Amino acid sequence: MTYFVDGNQIQLLRSGTEYFPALLAAIESSTREIYLQSYIYKDDVTGIQIGEALKNAARRGVSVNILLDGFGSKDLPKSYVEALEKTGVQVMFYRPKISPWSLKKKRLRRLHQKIAVIDGHIGFVGGINIIDDYDLPNNAPNNVPPRVDYAVRIEGKLLPIILASLQKLWRRIAWIHIRRPNLVITKTVNLVNSSNPQQYNIKAALVLRDNVLHRSDIEDAYLDAIDHAKSEIIIANAYFVPGRRFRLALLAAVKRGVKVRLLLQGRMEYFLMFATHAFYSEFLRSGIEIFEYRKSFMHSKVAVIDNTWATVGSSNIDPFSLLLAREANVVVKDAAFAQELRTDIQASIEDGAIRIDPQHWTRGNIFKRFASWIAYGLVRAFLGVIGHSNEK
């Protein structure tokens, strides 16, 4: 059951263009503590700019704590990490042993969430890594626009919950690394600006996914909203390989008369992304509309249902996010926020997406349909070998 908290101010941030200036402003104004979790951290222009702000904060006496994924950030130079630590920034890596040539269960259990909390007062949750928007795959044409992604800036009563989750994971990883946590005890009361109480009127929830207590929380939040949908479901997701429960929920919604639209990644970065096409025929026959975003690379992990329920976060709708990785989404119940996000998704559909025609897909695309089932079979086989465990 999703636990919603009243009294929040939530701002939608579109891609790094809006996210990084907001994050920098919060870091530069920090006085006590900073927590930052990211799957990818690159020492590019954006990463260096964020890093300089973090180092300056540490020099001011702010407790700066960075937790990065050992695989996603494996290319971050050791010299760069040492430069951060020299100023007092604490840096730790989640599962630094990657074991790329083994089939160990831990291999794909990554820290995929992207969260930051500054002074227990300002928080950020979303799908944006610390990496330039223009850092695209090597095979991308030179004129491709920056990638599309989302995050939210949060103030209000949800912050203590977000901060507690960050501190809990930081303590556990510090214990594994045999390091002293060096946590600052931040009071997270009276976070609402009493002079503008009308701005803190949004109901929201932090929904996490891990491998112990919250194994299916994000998927369950989606399914609950889909099952109660009355008019429209619009999902924009980069890596979309839904499981059986998710597929059946969408098909049942269509039968109830709900309009379902999917905005999916149209540029293939990896062969296994062809697994997304495995469900096109069934979805299209049922009346689900599918759009492929091809203007640039879309890494969105968002959805809007009935113009009242919305989610922004790090979780894709695929086995890796829903069964293996640590993920974090914010679910918002607010008509104005939902409408703003829906408008932005609709703009992406109109400006950079191609609608998949049901008849054309059925009659043509033989190679894509064949490749999709090979890719889907590989995903299922690989997950079968990896298996499930209770490892944290």
mmCIF file of C-alpha atoms in Angstrom:
data_model
loop_
_atom_site.group_PDB
_atom_site.id
_atom_site.type_symbol
_atom_site.label_atom_id
_atom_site.label_comp_id
_atom_site.label_asym_id
_atom_site.label_seq_id
_atom_site.Cartn_x
_atom_site.Cartn_y
_atom_site.Cartn_z
ATOM 1 C CA MET A 1 0.000 0.000 0.000
ATOM 2 C CA THR A 2 1.418 3.379 -1.034
ATOM 3 C CA TYR A 3 1.819 5.713 1.954
ATOM 4 C CA PHE A 4 0.934 9.268 0.941
ATOM 5 C CA VAL A 5 1.973 12.328 2.936
ATOM 6 C CA ASP A 6 0.244 15.718 2.762
ATOM 7 C CA GLY A 7 2.006 19.082 2.890
ATOM 8 C CA ASN A 8 4.513 19.056 0.061
ATOM 9 C CA GLN A 9 5.711 21.383 -2.652
ATOM 10 C CA ILE A 10 6.810 19.469 -5.752
ATOM 11 C CA GLN A 11 8.339 20.951 -8.888
ATOM 12 C CA LEU A 12 8.695 19.042 -12.134
ATOM 13 C CA LEU A 13 12.190 19.261 -13.645
ATOM 14 C CA ARG A 14 12.697 18.432 -17.314
ATOM 15 C CA SER A 15 16.042 16.848 -18.163
ATOM 16 C CA GLY A 16 19.401 18.199 -17.023
ATOM 17 C CA THR A 17 18.568 21.652 -18.360
ATOM 18 C CA GLU A 18 16.290 22.228 -15.368
ATOM 19 C CA TYR A 19 17.590 19.608 -12.942
ATOM 20 C CA PHE A 20 21.267 20.512 -12.680
ATOM 21 C CA PRO A 21 20.784 24.265 -12.011
ATOM 22 C CA ALA A 22 18.266 23.414 -9.273
ATOM 23 C CA LEU A 23 20.607 20.823 -7.744
ATOM 24 C CA LEU A 24 23.570 23.213 -7.913
ATOM 25 C CA ALA A 25 21.601 25.998 -6.233
ATOM 26 C CA ALA A 26 20.661 23.674 -3.374
ATOM 27 C CA ILE A 27 24.240 22.435 -2.942
ATOM 28 C CA GLU A 28 25.679 25.953 -2.991
ATOM 29 C CA SER A 29 23.250 27.086 -0.284
ATOM 30 C CA SER A 30 23.836 24.045 1.962
ATOM 31 C CA THR A 31 24.983 24.578 5.547
ATOM 32 C CA ARG A 32 24.781 21.142 7.247
ATOM 33 C CA GLU A 33 24.655 17.989 5.126
ATOM 34 C CA ILE A 34 24.308 16.662 1.600
ATOM 35 C CA TYR A 35 23.348 13.177 0.485
ATOM 36 C CA LEU A 36 23.660 12.234 -3.167
ATOM 37 C CA GLN A 37 22.944 8.837 -4.715
ATOM 38 C CA SER A 38 23.412 8.159 -8.417
ATOM 39 C CA TYR A 39 23.785 5.197 -10.728
ATOM 40 C CA ILE A 40 26.105 7.066 -13.105
ATOM 41 C CA TYR A 41 28.537 9.855 -12.221
ATOM 42 C CA LYS A 42 30.793 11.049 -15.049
ATOM 43 C CA ASP A 43 33.646 13.505 -14.819
ATOM 44 C CA ASP A 44 32.317 15.481 -17.790
ATOM 45 C CA VAL A 45 31.408 19.179 -17.767
ATOM 46 C CA THR A 46 28.293 18.523 -15.690
ATOM 47 C CA GLY A 47 30.006 16.134 -13.283
ATOM 48 C CA ILE A 48 32.921 18.506 -12.734
ATOM 49 C CA GLN A 49 30.550 21.396 -12.060
ATOM 50 C CA ILE A 50 28.578 19.354 -9.521
ATOM 51 C CA GLY A 51 31.836 18.060 -8.029
ATOM 52 C CA GLU A 52 33.242 21.561 -7.531
ATOM 53 C CA ALA A 53 30.061 22.590 -5.716
ATOM 54 C CA LEU A 54 30.300 19.494 -3.506
ATOM 55 C CA LYS A 55 33.963 20.182 -2.703
ATOM 56 C CA ASN A 56 33.199 23.799 -1.836
ATOM 57 C CA ALA A 57 30.412 22.631 0.462
ATOM 58 C CA ALA A 58 32.808 20.238 2.216
ATOM 59 C CA ARG A 59 35.315 23.058 2.668
ATOM 60 C CA ARG A 60 32.550 25.086 4.367
ATOM 61 C CA GLY A 61 32.146 22.260 6.876
ATOM 62 C CA VAL A 62 29.098 20.633 5.282
ATOM 63 C CA SER A 63 28.915 16.844 5.662
ATOM 64 C CA VAL A 64 28.895 15.606 2.049
ATOM 65 C CA ASN A 65 28.023 11.947 1.436
ATOM 66 C CA ILE A 66 28.015 10.448 -2.058
ATOM 67 C CA LEU A 67 26.934 6.882 -2.834
ATOM 68 C CA LEU A 68 27.486 5.678 -6.404
ATOM 69 C CA ASP A 69 26.832 2.380 -8.111
ATOM 70 C CA GLY A 70 29.927 0.277 -8.686
ATOM 71 C CA PHE A 71 28.935 -0.649 -12.231
ATOM 72 C CA GLY A 72 27.228 2.515 -13.457
ATOM 73 C CA SER A 73 30.103 4.682 -12.210
ATOM 74 C CA LYS A 74 32.914 2.200 -12.884
ATOM 75 C CA ASP A 75 34.594 4.589 -15.346
ATOM 76 C CA LEU A 76 34.866 7.444 -12.838
ATOM 77 C CA PRO A 77 38.632 7.967 -12.481
ATOM 78 C CA LYS A 78 40.176 7.100 -9.134
ATOM 79 C CA SER A 79 42.016 10.432 -9.235
ATOM 80 C CA TYR A 80 38.691 12.269 -9.443
ATOM 81 C CA VAL A 81 37.315 10.383 -6.440
ATOM 82 C CA GLU A 82 40.501 11.091 -4.492
ATOM 83 C CA ALA A 83 40.206 14.812 -5.311
ATOM 84 C CA LEU A 84 36.690 14.810 -3.849
ATOM 85 C CA GLU A 85 37.805 12.939 -0.735
ATOM 86 C CA LYS A 86 40.773 15.250 -0.227
ATOM 87 C CA THR A 87 38.371 18.128 0.487
ATOM 88 C CA GLY A 88 36.336 16.043 2.926
ATOM 89 C CA VAL A 89 33.677 14.608 0.611
ATOM 90 C CA GLN A 90 32.829 11.041 1.595
ATOM 91 C CA VAL A 91 32.468 8.737 -1.435
ATOM 92 C CA MET A 92 31.351 5.112 -1.335
ATOM 93 C CA PHE A 93 30.459 2.631 -4.067
ATOM 94 C CA TYR A 94 27.546 0.214 -3.993
ATOM 95 C CA ARG A 95 28.716 -3.260 -5.009
ATOM 96 C CA PRO A 96 32.083 -2.213 -6.447
ATOM 97 C CA LYS A 97 32.897 -5.813 -7.416
ATOM 98 C CA ILE A 98 31.179 -6.163 -10.784
ATOM 99 C CA SER A 99 32.141 -9.772 -11.760
ATOM 100 C CA PRO A 100 31.288 -9.165 -15.449
ATOM 101 C CA TRP A 101 32.171 -12.678 -16.616
ATOM 102 C CA SER A 102 30.236 -14.567 -13.987
ATOM 103 C CA LEU A 103 26.572 -15.378 -13.465
ATOM 104 C CA LYS A 104 26.495 -14.485 -9.796
ATOM 105 C CA LYS A 105 23.158 -13.379 -8.406
ATOM 106 C CA LYS A 106 24.626 -10.116 -7.170
ATOM 107 C CA ARG A 107 25.759 -9.016 -10.619
ATOM 108 C CA LEU A 108 22.595 -7.118 -11.619
ATOM 109 C CA ARG A 109 21.543 -5.985 -8.152
ATOM 110 C CA ARG A 110 22.533 -2.374 -8.752
ATOM 111 C CA LEU A 111 21.873 0.984 -7.090
ATOM 112 C CA HIS A 112 19.815 2.538 -9.887
ATOM 113 C CA GLN A 113 18.029 5.227 -7.868
ATOM 114 C CA LYS A 114 18.896 8.919 -8.204
ATOM 115 C CA ILE A 115 18.205 10.876 -5.017
ATOM 116 C CA ALA A 116 19.652 13.941 -3.327
ATOM 117 C CA VAL A 117 18.718 15.609 -0.040
ATOM 118 C CA ILE A 118 20.262 18.880 1.085
ATOM 119 C CA ASP A 119 20.073 19.976 4.746
ATOM 120 C CA GLY A 120 16.982 17.801 5.198
ATOM 121 C CA HIS A 121 15.048 20.637 3.567
ATOM 122 C CA ILE A 122 15.294 20.183 -0.202
ATOM 123 C CA GLY A 123 15.114 16.846 -1.978
ATOM 124 C CA PHE A 124 15.420 15.559 -5.532
ATOM 125 C CA VAL A 125 14.150 12.239 -6.876
ATOM 126 C CA GLY A 126 14.072 11.132 -10.497
ATOM 127 C CA GLY A 127 15.795 9.369 -13.321
ATOM 128 C CA ILE A 128 18.617 11.791 -14.130
ATOM 129 C CA ASN A 129 22.209 10.694 -13.549
ATOM 130 C CA ILE A 130 25.153 13.040 -13.030
ATOM 131 C CA ILE A 131 26.034 13.129 -16.721
ATOM 132 C CA ASP A 132 25.688 15.606 -19.584
ATOM 133 C CA ASP A 133 22.398 15.485 -21.486
ATOM 134 C CA TYR A 134 24.464 15.383 -24.668
ATOM 135 C CA ASP A 135 26.477 12.347 -23.541
ATOM 136 C CA LEU A 136 24.851 9.973 -26.033
ATOM 137 C CA PRO A 137 25.812 6.524 -27.389
ATOM 138 C CA ASN A 138 28.781 6.484 -29.766
ATOM 139 C CA ASN A 139 26.580 5.526 -32.713
ATOM 140 C CA ALA A 140 24.291 8.545 -32.276
ATOM 141 C CA PRO A 141 24.322 11.129 -35.114
ATOM 142 C CA ASN A 142 25.979 14.465 -34.315
ATOM 143 C CA ASN A 143 22.746 16.449 -34.634
ATOM 144 C CA VAL A 144 20.696 14.434 -32.125
ATOM 145 C CA PRO A 145 19.078 16.674 -29.455
ATOM 146 C CA PRO A 146 19.795 16.018 -25.746
ATOM 147 C CA ARG A 147 18.176 13.064 -24.016
ATOM 148 C CA VAL A 148 14.761 13.383 -22.392
ATOM 149 C CA ASP A 149 14.339 12.561 -18.708
ATOM 150 C CA TYR A 150 12.636 13.878 -15.558
ATOM 151 C CA ALA A 151 13.151 14.561 -11.870
ATOM 152 C CA VAL A 152 11.252 16.387 -9.140
ATOM 153 C CA ARG A 153 12.350 18.939 -6.564
ATOM 154 C CA ILE A 154 10.631 18.369 -3.226
ATOM 155 C CA GLU A 155 10.057 20.427 -0.104
ATOM 156 C CA GLY A 156 7.746 19.541 2.741
ATOM 157 C CA LYS A 157 6.736 16.642 4.925
ATOM 158 C CA LEU A 158 7.964 13.899 2.603
ATOM 159 C CA LEU A 159 11.580 14.946 3.226
ATOM 160 C CA PRO A 160 12.032 13.096 6.564
ATOM 161 C CA ILE A 161 11.027 9.836 4.851
ATOM 162 C CA ILE A 162 13.444 10.388 1.965
ATOM 163 C CA LEU A 163 16.267 11.402 4.298
ATOM 164 C CA ALA A 164 15.715 8.381 6.544
ATOM 165 C CA SER A 165 15.977 6.022 3.561
ATOM 166 C CA LEU A 166 19.258 7.623 2.464
ATOM 167 C CA GLN A 167 20.772 7.502 5.937
ATOM 168 C CA LYS A 168 19.745 3.879 6.434
ATOM 169 C CA LEU A 169 21.436 2.755 3.236
ATOM 170 C CA TRP A 170 24.494 4.931 3.933
ATOM 171 C CA ARG A 171 24.937 3.310 7.368
ATOM 172 C CA ARG A 172 24.681 -0.190 5.896
ATOM 173 C CA ILE A 173 27.172 0.458 3.108
ATOM 174 C CA ALA A 174 29.534 2.190 5.540
ATOM 175 C CA TRP A 175 29.377 -0.891 7.780
ATOM 176 C CA ILE A 176 30.171 -3.145 4.798
ATOM 177 C CA HIS A 177 33.127 -0.901 3.891
ATOM 178 C CA ILE A 178 34.190 -0.847 7.575
ATOM 179 C CA ARG A 179 33.903 2.924 7.670
ATOM 180 C CA ARG A 180 32.506 5.297 10.238
ATOM 181 C CA PRO A 181 29.214 6.723 8.908
ATOM 182 C CA ASN A 182 29.919 10.319 10.144
ATOM 183 C CA LEU A 183 26.243 11.218 9.934
ATOM 184 C CA VAL A 184 24.902 14.639 10.837
ATOM 185 C CA ILE A 185 21.664 14.437 12.793
ATOM 186 C CA THR A 186 19.385 16.793 10.905
ATOM 187 C CA LYS A 187 16.118 17.926 12.391
ATOM 188 C CA THR A 188 13.453 17.555 9.721
ATOM 189 C CA VAL A 189 10.637 19.327 11.515
ATOM 190 C CA ASN A 190 9.017 22.618 10.603
ATOM 191 C CA LEU A 191 10.056 22.156 6.986
ATOM 192 C CA VAL A 192 6.962 23.905 5.633
ATOM 193 C CA ASN A 193 7.305 27.619 4.996
ATOM 194 C CA SER A 194 4.506 29.023 7.141
ATOM 195 C CA SER A 195 4.451 32.259 5.149
ATOM 196 C CA ASN A 196 3.328 30.352 2.037
ATOM 197 C CA PRO A 197 1.305 27.398 3.340
ATOM 198 C CA GLN A 198 -0.788 27.260 0.151
ATOM 199 C CA GLN A 199 2.314 26.144 -1.771
ATOM 200 C CA TYR A 200 2.665 23.019 0.382
ATOM 201 C CA ASN A 201 -0.606 21.369 -0.549
ATOM 202 C CA ILE A 202 0.514 18.348 -2.575
ATOM 203 C CA LYS A 203 0.028 14.760 -1.481
ATOM 204 C CA ALA A 204 2.969 12.518 -2.396
ATOM 205 C CA ALA A 205 4.690 9.257 -1.523
ATOM 206 C CA LEU A 206 8.199 7.862 -1.784
ATOM 207 C CA VAL A 207 8.042 4.347 -3.230
ATOM 208 C CA LEU A 208 11.206 2.268 -3.050
ATOM 209 C CA ARG A 209 12.259 -1.067 -4.486
ATOM 210 C CA ASP A 210 14.859 -3.291 -2.862
ATOM 211 C CA ASN A 211 15.448 -7.011 -2.547
ATOM 212 C CA VAL A 212 14.107 -7.536 0.971
ATOM 213 C CA LEU A 213 11.157 -5.534 2.306
ATOM 214 C CA HIS A 214 10.089 -3.666 -0.832
ATOM 215 C CA ARG A 215 10.518 -6.196 -3.603
ATOM 216 C CA SER A 216 7.398 -5.218 -5.571
ATOM 217 C CA ASP A 217 6.332 -1.855 -4.111
ATOM 218 C CA ILE A 218 6.866 0.177 -7.290
ATOM 219 C CA GLU A 219 5.124 -2.340 -9.521
ATOM 220 C CA ASP A 220 2.283 -2.640 -7.000
ATOM 221 C CA ALA A 221 1.848 1.151 -6.965
ATOM 222 C CA TYR A 222 1.549 1.132 -10.760
ATOM 223 C CA LEU A 223 -0.862 -1.802 -10.755
ATOM 224 C CA ASP A 224 -3.113 -0.252 -8.115
ATOM 225 C CA ALA A 225 -3.384 2.969 -10.119
ATOM 226 C CA ILE A 226 -3.954 1.072 -13.390
ATOM 227 C CA ASP A 227 -6.640 -1.116 -11.821
ATOM 228 C CA HIS A 228 -8.524 2.001 -10.650
ATOM 229 C CA ALA A 229 -8.073 3.979 -13.869
ATOM 230 C CA LYS A 230 -11.304 5.292 -15.363
ATOM 231 C CA SER A 231 -10.356 7.376 -18.401
ATOM 232 C CA GLU A 232 -6.662 7.473 -19.414
ATOM 233 C CA ILE A 233 -3.303 5.843 -18.767
ATOM 234 C CA ILE A 234 -0.237 7.417 -20.342
ATOM 235 C CA ILE A 235 3.175 5.885 -19.674
ATOM 236 C CA ALA A 236 6.542 7.161 -20.932
ATOM 237 C CA ASN A 237 9.221 4.579 -20.229
ATOM 238 C CA ALA A 238 12.634 3.992 -21.752
ATOM 239 C CA TYR A 239 13.021 0.247 -21.170
ATOM 240 C CA PHE A 240 9.589 -1.352 -21.303
ATOM 241 C CA VAL A 241 9.402 -5.133 -20.890
ATOM 242 C CA PRO A 242 6.410 -5.588 -18.553
ATOM 243 C CA GLY A 243 5.727 -8.787 -16.698
ATOM 244 C CA ARG A 244 2.526 -10.785 -16.955
ATOM 245 C CA ARG A 245 0.679 -8.935 -14.176
ATOM 246 C CA PHE A 246 1.476 -5.566 -15.726
ATOM 247 C CA ARG A 247 0.426 -6.652 -19.220
ATOM 248 C CA LEU A 248 -2.850 -8.109 -17.991
ATOM 249 C CA ALA A 249 -3.610 -4.947 -16.010
ATOM 250 C CA LEU A 250 -3.168 -2.769 -19.107
ATOM 251 C CA LEU A 251 -5.293 -5.095 -21.244
ATOM 252 C CA ALA A 252 -8.022 -5.157 -18.583
ATOM 253 C CA ALA A 253 -7.999 -1.353 -18.458
ATOM 254 C CA VAL A 254 -8.559 -1.165 -22.223
ATOM 255 C CA LYS A 255 -11.509 -3.552 -21.922
ATOM 256 C CA ARG A 256 -13.036 -1.189 -19.325
ATOM 257 C CA GLY A 257 -12.865 1.613 -21.881
ATOM 258 C CA VAL A 258 -9.689 3.273 -20.565
ATOM 259 C CA LYS A 259 -7.507 4.911 -23.205
ATOM 260 C CA VAL A 260 -3.960 3.548 -22.879
ATOM 261 C CA ARG A 261 -0.998 5.224 -24.566
ATOM 262 C CA LEU A 262 2.651 4.164 -24.341
ATOM 263 C CA LEU A 263 5.583 6.419 -25.252
ATOM 264 C CA LEU A 264 8.620 4.169 -25.618
ATOM 265 C CA GLN A 265 12.229 4.524 -26.674
ATOM 266 C CA GLY A 266 12.507 4.374 -30.444
ATOM 267 C CA ARG A 267 16.306 4.342 -30.670
ATOM 268 C CA MET A 268 17.802 0.978 -29.857
ATOM 269 C CA GLU A 269 20.835 1.241 -27.579
ATOM 270 C CA TYR A 270 21.155 -2.489 -26.847
ATOM 271 C CA PHE A 271 19.991 -5.656 -28.607
ATOM 272 C CA LEU A 272 17.977 -6.719 -25.558
ATOM 273 C CA MET A 273 15.818 -3.609 -26.040
ATOM 274 C CA PHE A 274 14.193 -5.504 -28.924
ATOM 275 C CA ALA A 275 12.381 -7.466 -26.191
ATOM 276 C CA THR A 276 10.060 -4.456 -25.907
ATOM 277 C CA HIS A 277 8.618 -5.308 -29.331
ATOM 278 C CA ALA A 278 7.526 -8.765 -28.187
ATOM 279 C CA PHE A 279 4.234 -7.360 -26.893
ATOM 280 C CA TYR A 280 3.482 -4.874 -29.647
ATOM 281 C CA SER A 281 1.133 -7.163 -31.577
ATOM 282 C CA GLU A 282 -0.988 -8.068 -28.554
ATOM 283 C CA PHE A 283 -1.133 -4.490 -27.301
ATOM 284 C CA LEU A 284 -1.958 -3.023 -30.704
ATOM 285 C CA ARG A 285 -4.730 -5.585 -31.331
ATOM 286 C CA SER A 286 -6.296 -4.672 -27.995
ATOM 287 C CA GLY A 287 -6.391 -0.959 -28.823
ATOM 288 C CA ILE A 288 -3.364 0.244 -26.859
ATOM 289 C CA GLU A 289 -1.649 3.098 -28.699
ATOM 290 C CA ILE A 290 2.142 2.847 -28.981
ATOM 291 C CA PHE A 291 4.435 5.727 -29.870
ATOM 292 C CA GLU A 292 8.196 5.451 -30.345
ATOM 293 C CA TYR A 293 10.268 8.518 -29.491
ATOM 294 C CA ARG A 294 12.938 8.910 -32.152
ATOM 295 C CA LYS A 295 13.927 12.578 -32.029
ATOM 296 C CA SER A 296 16.591 11.828 -29.436
ATOM 297 C CA PHE A 297 17.219 9.287 -26.670
ATOM 298 C CA MET A 298 14.367 9.087 -24.178
ATOM 299 C CA HIS A 299 15.226 7.852 -20.683
ATOM 300 C CA SER A 300 11.917 8.873 -19.088
ATOM 301 C CA LYS A 301 10.417 6.793 -16.281
ATOM 302 C CA VAL A 302 7.094 8.594 -15.747
ATOM 303 C CA ALA A 303 3.345 8.027 -15.975
ATOM 304 C CA VAL A 304 0.061 9.911 -15.561
ATOM 305 C CA ILE A 305 -3.283 8.241 -14.850
ATOM 306 C CA ASP A 306 -6.659 10.003 -14.976
ATOM 307 C CA ASN A 307 -4.945 13.406 -14.692
ATOM 308 C CA THR A 308 -4.723 12.949 -10.919
ATOM 309 C CA TRP A 309 -2.057 10.276 -10.294
ATOM 310 C CA ALA A 310 1.497 10.713 -11.523
ATOM 311 C CA THR A 311 4.879 9.153 -10.895
ATOM 312 C CA VAL A 312 8.445 10.276 -11.592
ATOM 313 C CA GLY A 313 11.450 8.179 -10.714
ATOM 314 C CA SER A 314 14.281 5.864 -11.655
ATOM 315 C CA SER A 315 12.358 2.640 -12.263
ATOM 316 C CA ASN A 316 11.888 1.326 -15.754
ATOM 317 C CA ILE A 317 9.148 -1.202 -16.389
ATOM 318 C CA ASP A 318 11.421 -4.130 -17.079
ATOM 319 C CA PRO A 319 12.775 -7.118 -15.127
ATOM 320 C CA PHE A 320 16.017 -5.370 -14.223
ATOM 321 C CA SER A 321 14.249 -2.483 -12.459
ATOM 322 C CA LEU A 322 11.256 -4.396 -11.081
ATOM 323 C CA LEU A 323 13.099 -7.543 -9.967
ATOM 324 C CA LEU A 324 16.743 -6.692 -9.329
ATOM 325 C CA ALA A 325 17.776 -3.053 -8.818
ATOM 326 C CA ARG A 326 17.331 -0.564 -6.024
ATOM 327 C CA GLU A 327 14.899 2.034 -7.369
ATOM 328 C CA ALA A 328 13.073 5.111 -6.100
ATOM 329 C CA ASN A 329 9.935 6.761 -7.466
ATOM 330 C CA VAL A 330 7.817 9.597 -6.168
ATOM 331 C CA VAL A 331 4.072 9.165 -6.642
ATOM 332 C CA VAL A 332 2.064 12.386 -6.685
ATOM 333 C CA LYS A 333 -1.671 12.848 -6.258
ATOM 334 C CA ASP A 334 -2.266 16.346 -7.547
ATOM 335 C CA ALA A 335 -4.269 17.422 -10.591
ATOM 336 C CA ALA A 336 -2.078 20.419 -11.466
ATOM 337 C CA PHE A 337 1.162 18.417 -11.297
ATOM 338 C CA ALA A 338 -0.352 15.512 -13.226
ATOM 339 C CA GLN A 339 -1.617 17.848 -15.927
ATOM 340 C CA GLU A 340 1.789 19.525 -16.234
ATOM 341 C CA LEU A 341 3.542 16.175 -16.666
ATOM 342 C CA ARG A 342 0.879 14.920 -19.079
ATOM 343 C CA THR A 343 1.252 18.062 -21.198
ATOM 344 C CA ASP A 344 5.005 17.532 -21.384
ATOM 345 C CA ILE A 345 4.647 13.866 -22.384
ATOM 346 C CA GLN A 346 2.069 14.851 -24.995
ATOM 347 C CA ALA A 347 4.486 17.438 -26.392
ATOM 348 C CA SER A 348 7.128 14.716 -26.776
ATOM 349 C CA ILE A 349 4.607 12.519 -28.592
ATOM 350 C CA GLU A 350 3.673 15.299 -30.992
ATOM 351 C CA ASP A 351 7.168 16.657 -31.532
ATOM 352 C CA GLY A 352 9.432 13.623 -31.624
ATOM 353 C CA ALA A 353 7.477 10.376 -31.735
ATOM 354 C CA ILE A 354 6.082 8.086 -34.435
ATOM 355 C CA ARG A 355 2.814 6.220 -33.906
ATOM 356 C CA ILE A 356 3.044 2.484 -34.561
ATOM 357 C CA ASP A 357 0.296 1.548 -37.007
ATOM 358 C CA PRO A 358 -1.341 -1.786 -36.026
ATOM 359 C CA GLN A 359 -1.860 -3.034 -39.590
ATOM 360 C CA HIS A 360 1.605 -2.016 -40.723
ATOM 361 C CA TRP A 361 3.176 -3.704 -37.705
ATOM 362 C CA THR A 362 1.277 -6.944 -38.317
ATOM 363 C CA ARG A 363 1.983 -7.098 -42.045
ATOM 364 C CA GLY A 364 5.565 -5.908 -41.916
ATOM 365 C CA ASN A 365 8.414 -5.725 -39.397
ATOM 366 C CA ILE A 366 9.077 -9.449 -39.684
ATOM 367 C CA PHE A 367 12.696 -9.017 -38.625
ATOM 368 C CA LYS A 368 11.777 -6.813 -35.643
ATOM 369 C CA ARG A 369 9.125 -9.257 -34.467
ATOM 370 C CA PHE A 370 11.514 -12.193 -34.826
ATOM 371 C CA ALA A 371 14.337 -10.335 -33.067
ATOM 372 C CA SER A 372 11.970 -9.253 -30.305
ATOM 373 C CA TRP A 373 11.154 -12.811 -29.290
ATOM 374 C CA ILE A 374 14.815 -13.814 -29.419
ATOM 375 C CA ALA A 375 15.659 -10.853 -27.182
ATOM 376 C CA TYR A 376 12.749 -11.605 -24.859
ATOM 377 C CA GLY A 377 13.823 -15.244 -24.632
ATOM 378 C CA LEU A 378 17.366 -14.189 -23.780
ATOM 379 C CA VAL A 379 16.086 -11.887 -21.038
ATOM 380 C CA ARG A 380 13.952 -14.650 -19.542
ATOM 381 C CA ALA A 381 16.761 -17.207 -19.805
ATOM 382 C CA PHE A 382 19.308 -14.867 -18.268
ATOM 383 C CA LEU A 383 17.021 -14.009 -15.362
ATOM 384 C CA GLY A 384 16.350 -17.713 -14.899
ATOM 385 C CA VAL A 385 20.088 -18.377 -14.568
ATOM 386 C CA ILE A 386 20.622 -15.408 -12.282
ATOM 387 C CA GLY A 387 17.597 -16.376 -10.218
ATOM 388 C CA HIS A 388 16.259 -14.619 -7.149
ATOM 389 C CA SER A 389 17.674 -14.439 -3.667
ATOM 390 C CA ASN A 390 17.195 -12.575 -0.421
ATOM 391 C CA GLU A 391 20.477 -10.741 -0.782
ATOM 392 C CA LYS A 392 20.210 -7.067 0.096
#
